[in-house]
Amino acid sequence: MIDDQIEVNIAGGLDIPLPQMVKVRVNFEAPRIENVVQAVVEQFKREEIRKKIKPGSSIAVGCGSRGVTNIAAITKAVVSEIKALGGRPFIFPAMGSHGAATAAGQRQVLENYGITEDHAGCPIRSTLETQEIGALDDGTPIHIDQYACDADGIVLINRIKPHTNFRASIESGIVKMMAIGMGKIKGATMLHTHGFGAFGDLMPQAAHFIMNKLPFLFGMGIVENALHETAILKIIPAESLIEEEAGLQRRSKELMGRLLFDMIDVLVIEEIGKDISGAGFDPNITGRNNRFIEWKGPLVKKIVLLNLSAETHGNATGVGLADVITMELYRKMDISATYTNTITSTYLDSASIPLIMNTEQEAIQLAAKTLVGVRPDDCRIVCIKNTRELSEIMVSEPMLAKVRKHPLMEAVTRPGPFNFDSQGNLSFI
C-alpha cells in the first residue's frame, strides 16, 4: 500500500535550480474543413455511396474510443444522411476492450464524446457479445459485435492516423476498427496475440475476410491536422478501402504534429489518456514505444507525466513508458480498466508503475536531478499539455537558440521561472 505521501532519502534533496522557461508557438501546416456537417453532406451526394443504402435496411454505425474532433457532429450528420436515404441506422461501439470491456462502459465512452441517442437521432446498442464468423487461414477466429452481425449494412467512422506500435501502409483507421474494434475484447485479444509486428499484413487480411462475410458498406475516414482540427473527411467504399485508406494514412503522417528538436532532456506531459492516444501519450511524438520501431524524432531522456485526462476515466495505459509520475496521477488510476486494456494488447509493460513523486514540482525536479552529465539549470526541458496539442509549448532557455533558428517556431514570451503554486502544482501553458 502506498501512503498519501512518499518519503524518499535523496542525497542533497530536490531543492535544485531549474532553467527559465519560454512559451513557444509552433506554426504547423494546418488545412482545415470549416463546416464538417456540410462536408459529410457533400460526400453522401456521391451516387456510388447513395445506392449502398437500401430503404428500410438496418445500418450499424460503428464509433470508437479516441477523442476525435467534431466526432459527435460528424456522427450525427452520417446518421441523418443514412436516414434521408431510407436507412434505419443505429450506433454501436467499435472499440475492442476499451471502456473497461463492459457494455455500459463502452456506451459511456461514446456519451462522453457527445454521441448520445438524443443528439445523434438514433439508438445506441452496446454489447460485448460477439459472433464468430469464421477463421483466417492460420486458424485465427474472427469475432464481430453481435448487433453489427445482425444488421443489413455496416458503416464505420474513424480517424486515420499513424499507429503507436507498428509501421505499414495501413495502420490506425477504418481497417483497424473493423478487424479489432468490432471484435470487442474477444476479437481484439485474438488478433493481438500475433503481436504488432504482424499487424501490417494481418489487419488488411482480416478486413478482406470480414468484408467477404458481412455487408460492410463504407467507412467515413477522418484526417486531422497538427492543431487537432478536421482536415479531411472522405467516405471510402468497401471496394477501395485498403487502397484509399493507405493514401489517407500517408497524408495524416504529413500533417501530424511533432516536437521539432533533436534532443530533449526532460519532457513534461500534463495529461495522458486513451482519448489522446491508444498508448496514453503518442509514441509517434515522444519515441517511447519500446517496440523497436525506427525513430527519427528527438531523443528524449526522461519523461514526466503529471495527470490523467478526465475523458480516460482512469485508464492509464501507457503509464509504464514514462520515468516519473505524480501521486495525483497514481491515485486516479483505474487499475481494472488499465489492466484490461493492457492485457488485451499483450504488452504488459505499458501498465508498469514508474517512480511516484508527491507533487508535480518534485517529479520535474527528480527528472532533472537524475540526468547524467547535465546541470539542472542547463537542462533542455519541454512542457506540453498532451501529445495531441503541440502548437503551444514551453521550452527551457537553453533551447532558445534552436527555436530562433527554426522556421516553424517562435518565442512568444520572455524567459521566466517555473510557476509552481504552494501545493507544488505547475501552472501550465
XYZ file of C-alpha atoms in Angstrom:
429
model
C 0.000 0.000 0.000
C 1.372 3.413 -0.978
C 0.743 6.164 1.556
C -0.556 9.602 0.633
C 2.998 10.902 0.957
C 6.187 9.099 -0.006
C 9.306 9.918 1.998
C 12.467 9.286 -0.021
C 16.047 9.848 1.106
C 17.556 11.710 -1.863
C 21.139 12.857 -1.494
C 21.127 16.654 -1.473
C 17.339 16.740 -1.716
C 15.327 18.132 -4.611
C 15.855 21.830 -3.994
C 17.722 22.351 -7.253
C 17.747 25.269 -9.703
C 15.649 24.765 -12.812
C 16.142 26.756 -16.009
C 13.909 29.638 -17.049
C 11.023 28.718 -19.335
C 9.646 30.361 -22.505
C 6.327 29.886 -24.269
C 6.795 28.913 -27.923
C 4.283 28.911 -30.772
C 4.712 26.240 -33.465
C 3.248 27.141 -36.856
C 2.390 23.784 -38.412
C 0.795 23.337 -41.829
C -2.875 23.159 -40.901
C -5.508 22.822 -43.650
C -8.964 22.508 -42.117
C -12.617 21.954 -43.034
C -14.732 24.925 -41.996
C -18.099 23.104 -41.961
C -17.844 19.394 -41.180
C -21.592 18.791 -41.471
C -21.651 20.206 -44.996
C -18.574 18.138 -45.838
C -20.438 14.976 -44.785
C -23.461 16.003 -46.863
C -21.227 16.511 -49.903
C -19.751 13.025 -49.519
C -23.237 11.497 -49.461
C -24.041 13.134 -52.797
C -21.820 10.541 -54.489
C -24.068 8.121 -56.345
C -21.892 5.081 -55.595
C -22.416 5.798 -51.884
C -26.137 6.624 -52.047
C -27.030 3.365 -53.761
C -25.479 1.353 -50.922
C -28.253 2.404 -48.511
C -31.398 0.404 -49.238
C -34.728 1.795 -47.973
C -35.775 0.044 -44.779
C -32.369 -1.550 -44.184
C -30.835 -1.563 -40.692
C -27.410 0.113 -40.702
C -24.921 -0.429 -37.875
C -22.758 2.681 -37.481
C -19.548 1.933 -35.564
C -17.800 4.604 -33.498
C -14.596 4.318 -31.482
C -12.990 5.454 -28.254
C -10.496 8.076 -29.430
C -11.000 11.773 -28.824
C -11.696 12.785 -32.429
C -12.510 16.436 -33.018
C -16.088 17.012 -34.240
C -16.887 13.308 -33.807
C -20.377 13.939 -32.408
C -21.264 16.333 -35.243
C -19.813 14.012 -37.886
C -21.650 11.001 -36.465
C -24.946 12.886 -36.304
C -24.528 14.018 -39.915
C -23.785 10.466 -41.093
C -26.839 9.162 -39.257
C -29.004 11.937 -40.750
C -27.848 11.183 -44.292
C -28.476 7.447 -43.863
C -31.988 8.205 -42.588
C -32.598 10.568 -45.519
C -31.819 7.671 -47.865
C -34.371 5.457 -46.114
C -31.998 3.515 -43.886
C -32.625 2.705 -40.225
C -29.297 3.464 -38.514
C -28.165 2.611 -35.006
C -24.812 3.277 -33.371
C -22.610 0.610 -31.782
C -19.248 0.950 -30.005
C -16.391 -0.468 -32.098
C -13.581 -0.134 -29.587
C -12.226 -3.565 -28.679
C -11.583 -3.786 -24.940
C -11.895 -0.088 -24.147
C -14.483 1.203 -21.709
C -13.242 -1.447 -19.225
C -14.599 -4.061 -21.662
C -18.184 -3.647 -20.481
C -21.271 -2.733 -22.481
C -22.120 0.104 -20.089
C -18.537 1.353 -20.103
C -18.362 1.493 -23.895
C -21.691 3.300 -24.108
C -20.368 5.783 -21.547
C -17.249 6.409 -23.637
C -19.428 7.385 -26.606
C -21.694 9.560 -24.495
C -18.683 11.388 -23.078
C -17.833 12.425 -26.644
C -21.368 13.743 -27.142
C -22.549 10.680 -29.072
C -25.894 10.186 -27.356
C -29.169 8.829 -28.674
C -30.819 12.241 -28.376
C -28.051 14.073 -30.200
C -27.411 11.505 -32.912
C -31.091 10.805 -33.501
C -30.870 7.016 -33.387
C -30.464 4.168 -30.869
C -27.125 3.156 -29.360
C -26.768 -0.603 -28.997
C -23.861 -1.692 -26.860
C -22.905 -5.277 -26.131
C -19.782 -7.341 -25.541
C -21.446 -10.339 -27.182
C -19.849 -11.383 -30.459
C -20.426 -13.852 -33.242
C -17.551 -15.903 -34.575
C -17.907 -15.521 -38.344
C -15.082 -17.861 -39.292
C -11.311 -18.066 -39.120
C -8.314 -16.845 -41.100
C -6.095 -19.311 -42.957
C -3.888 -19.715 -39.893
C -6.881 -20.610 -37.729
C -7.298 -17.227 -36.010
C -11.028 -16.873 -35.190
C -12.721 -13.627 -36.195
C -15.256 -12.224 -33.744
C -17.672 -9.411 -34.610
C -20.111 -7.417 -32.473
C -23.426 -9.279 -32.430
C -25.524 -6.227 -33.302
C -23.300 -5.483 -36.294
C -23.611 -9.084 -37.481
C -27.405 -8.832 -37.386
C -27.559 -5.574 -39.378
C -28.244 -5.262 -43.103
C -25.227 -2.996 -43.521
C -22.207 -1.760 -41.567
C -20.656 1.728 -41.658
C -17.590 2.735 -39.647
C -16.462 6.221 -38.615
C -12.858 6.661 -37.537
C -9.825 8.894 -37.657
C -6.952 7.683 -39.837
C -3.546 8.226 -38.229
C -0.197 6.563 -37.578
C -0.350 3.643 -35.155
C 1.667 3.844 -31.976
C 3.389 0.460 -32.275
C 3.982 -0.557 -35.888
C 4.637 0.831 -39.368
C 2.772 -0.228 -42.508
C 0.708 1.247 -45.332
C -2.401 0.617 -43.198
C -2.101 1.480 -39.506
C -4.823 3.074 -37.360
C -8.134 3.793 -39.057
C -11.152 2.099 -40.632
C -9.384 -1.220 -41.231
C -8.169 -1.435 -37.628
C -11.632 -0.579 -36.329
C -13.092 -3.319 -38.480
C -10.560 -6.005 -37.581
C -10.071 -5.183 -33.902
C -12.631 -2.620 -32.721
C -15.667 -4.568 -33.956
C -14.284 -7.749 -32.389
C -14.733 -6.484 -28.828
C -12.406 -7.937 -26.202
C -12.572 -11.470 -27.673
C -11.673 -10.476 -31.212
C -9.149 -7.837 -30.181
C -7.353 -10.345 -27.948
C -7.197 -12.965 -30.701
C -5.509 -10.589 -33.146
C -3.186 -9.037 -30.577
C -1.700 -12.449 -29.790
C 0.054 -12.214 -33.182
C 1.978 -9.154 -31.977
C 2.109 -5.694 -33.518
C 4.840 -6.789 -35.900
C 2.264 -8.861 -37.789
C -0.425 -6.157 -37.940
C 0.683 -4.641 -41.255
C -0.360 -7.838 -43.039
C -2.829 -9.231 -40.512
C -5.287 -6.330 -40.364
C -5.862 -5.997 -44.134
C -6.180 -9.791 -44.305
C -8.793 -9.756 -41.539
C -10.604 -6.820 -43.172
C -10.860 -8.643 -46.501
C -12.200 -11.694 -44.673
C -14.814 -9.636 -42.820
C -15.922 -7.774 -45.957
C -16.423 -11.110 -47.734
C -18.593 -12.369 -44.876
C -20.549 -9.289 -43.798
C -22.240 -6.361 -45.620
C -19.673 -3.660 -44.869
C -20.752 -0.656 -46.945
C -18.217 2.113 -46.386
C -16.106 3.966 -43.857
C -16.033 7.671 -43.075
C -12.323 8.430 -42.922
C -11.220 11.435 -40.867
C -7.783 13.039 -41.039
C -6.801 15.743 -38.576
C -4.120 18.400 -38.818
C -1.429 19.185 -36.250
C -3.845 21.520 -34.441
C -6.293 18.671 -33.875
C -8.743 20.137 -36.416
C -10.626 18.197 -39.080
C -8.574 18.422 -42.273
C -10.132 15.706 -44.477
C -13.479 13.900 -44.460
C -13.895 11.182 -47.046
C -16.259 8.247 -47.481
C -14.314 5.174 -48.561
C -16.427 2.397 -50.122
C -15.669 -1.233 -49.323
C -14.387 -1.868 -52.837
C -11.449 0.535 -52.454
C -10.969 0.592 -48.682
C -7.405 -0.697 -48.487
C -6.022 1.487 -51.271
C -7.768 4.702 -50.243
C -7.046 4.339 -46.545
C -3.354 3.891 -47.334
C -3.417 7.226 -49.182
C -5.095 8.993 -46.265
C -2.589 7.382 -43.906
C 0.257 8.985 -45.846
C -1.437 12.380 -45.704
C -2.065 12.010 -41.985
C 1.648 11.478 -41.374
C 2.440 14.637 -43.324
C 0.018 16.717 -41.232
C 0.695 15.371 -37.741
C 2.311 17.491 -35.056
C 5.917 16.989 -33.963
C 8.437 18.102 -31.391
C 10.916 19.957 -33.580
C 14.080 19.285 -31.612
C 16.960 16.802 -31.858
C 17.416 16.325 -28.104
C 15.158 16.790 -25.067
C 16.491 16.114 -21.591
C 13.117 16.178 -19.819
C 9.715 16.047 -21.499
C 6.883 17.056 -19.160
C 3.393 15.972 -20.249
C 0.464 17.496 -18.387
C -2.016 14.711 -19.197
C -2.265 11.303 -20.835
C -5.316 9.215 -21.724
C -6.958 6.821 -24.140
C -8.850 9.762 -25.661
C -5.463 11.258 -26.594
C -3.663 8.152 -27.882
C -4.062 4.405 -27.790
C -0.777 4.405 -25.871
C -1.886 7.177 -23.494
C 0.727 9.510 -24.952
C 1.652 9.077 -28.593
C 4.990 7.316 -29.243
C 4.950 8.935 -32.692
C 5.632 12.192 -30.824
C 7.881 11.015 -27.991
C 9.666 7.983 -29.458
C 8.822 5.953 -26.358
C 7.232 2.837 -27.829
C 9.629 0.076 -26.696
C 8.700 -1.843 -29.843
C 11.921 -1.442 -31.856
C 10.309 0.872 -34.410
C 12.704 3.089 -36.330
C 12.586 6.526 -34.712
C 13.574 9.755 -36.477
C 12.343 12.214 -33.871
C 14.082 13.771 -30.863
C 15.982 11.714 -28.310
C 14.003 12.134 -25.082
C 15.975 11.177 -21.985
C 13.317 11.453 -19.244
C 9.522 11.670 -19.429
C 7.402 13.064 -16.586
C 3.626 12.548 -16.530
C 1.572 14.855 -14.332
C -2.036 13.694 -14.636
C -4.729 11.704 -16.451
C -7.279 13.308 -18.767
C -10.841 13.386 -17.490
C -12.062 11.516 -20.566
C -9.835 8.479 -19.980
C -11.796 7.576 -16.822
C -8.769 6.228 -15.017
C -7.422 4.147 -17.901
C -3.701 4.845 -17.594
C -2.472 2.528 -20.350
C 0.965 3.744 -21.420
C 1.996 4.984 -17.989
C 4.784 2.409 -17.927
C 6.601 4.137 -20.789
C 7.377 7.153 -18.571
C 10.091 7.641 -15.952
C 8.311 9.666 -13.265
C 4.643 10.239 -12.412
C 2.834 12.197 -9.708
C 0.853 10.947 -6.735
C -2.191 12.659 -8.284
C -1.916 10.550 -11.437
C -1.337 7.375 -9.445
C -4.410 7.977 -7.264
C -6.610 8.489 -10.333
C -5.615 5.202 -11.980
C -8.403 2.690 -12.530
C -6.313 -0.457 -12.236
C -9.046 -2.711 -13.625
C -9.601 -0.630 -16.760
C -5.849 -0.170 -17.270
C -5.100 -3.872 -16.855
C -7.986 -4.952 -19.105
C -6.740 -2.772 -21.958
C -3.082 -3.626 -21.404
C -3.605 -7.390 -21.180
C -5.606 -7.315 -24.405
C -2.679 -5.597 -26.148
C -0.259 -8.271 -24.743
C 2.356 -5.573 -23.964
C 2.241 -5.630 -20.178
C 4.969 -3.037 -19.621
C 2.592 -0.243 -20.623
C 0.835 -0.653 -17.254
C 4.007 -0.703 -15.129
C 4.217 1.973 -12.433
C 7.140 4.429 -12.772
C 8.659 6.326 -9.837
C 5.993 8.310 -7.985
C 6.690 11.783 -6.620
C 4.376 13.616 -4.249
C 3.963 16.778 -6.342
C 4.417 17.973 -9.897
C 7.340 20.121 -8.787
C 9.112 17.156 -7.188
C 8.502 14.999 -10.269
C 10.126 17.544 -12.588
C 12.988 18.215 -10.170
C 13.704 14.486 -9.802
C 13.905 14.009 -13.578
C 16.268 16.974 -13.916
C 18.402 15.943 -10.940
C 18.949 12.402 -12.256
C 20.218 13.419 -15.700
C 23.762 12.279 -16.359
C 26.266 14.947 -17.374
C 23.704 17.783 -17.443
C 23.484 20.543 -14.829
C 19.840 21.076 -13.757
C 19.889 24.743 -14.755
C 21.229 23.779 -18.210
C 18.524 21.159 -18.694
C 16.699 21.092 -22.038
C 13.096 20.857 -20.863
C 9.932 20.803 -22.989
C 6.472 21.008 -21.408
C 3.361 20.072 -23.401
C -0.304 19.726 -22.485
C -0.559 16.358 -24.248
C 0.775 14.725 -27.400
C -2.145 15.993 -29.492
C -1.776 19.690 -28.664
C 1.659 20.829 -29.787
C 1.076 24.267 -31.285
C 1.878 25.975 -27.975
C 4.611 24.506 -25.804
C 7.023 25.629 -23.105
C 10.765 25.180 -23.562
C 13.702 25.942 -21.287
C 16.051 28.821 -22.010
C 18.917 26.549 -23.167
C 16.699 25.601 -26.145
C 16.006 29.151 -27.311
C 18.766 29.143 -29.910
C 17.112 26.159 -31.643
C 13.727 27.883 -31.510
C 15.042 31.064 -33.118
C 16.681 29.168 -35.981
C 13.645 27.024 -36.835
C 11.246 28.478 -39.461
C 8.147 26.981 -37.778
C 8.834 28.118 -34.192
C 8.705 31.488 -32.482
C 9.146 32.508 -28.843
C 6.140 34.498 -27.608
C 7.201 35.311 -24.025
C 10.341 36.314 -22.197
C 12.117 33.694 -20.068
C 10.561 33.220 -16.649
C 10.702 30.706 -13.779
C 8.563 27.607 -13.468
C 5.272 28.698 -11.938
C 4.555 26.266 -9.092
C 1.805 27.011 -6.564
C 2.002 26.350 -2.820
C 0.941 22.729 -3.412
C 3.740 22.132 -5.901
C 1.413 22.114 -8.900
C 2.534 23.631 -12.190
C 0.513 26.388 -13.813
C 0.684 25.149 -17.370
C 0.707 26.773 -20.761
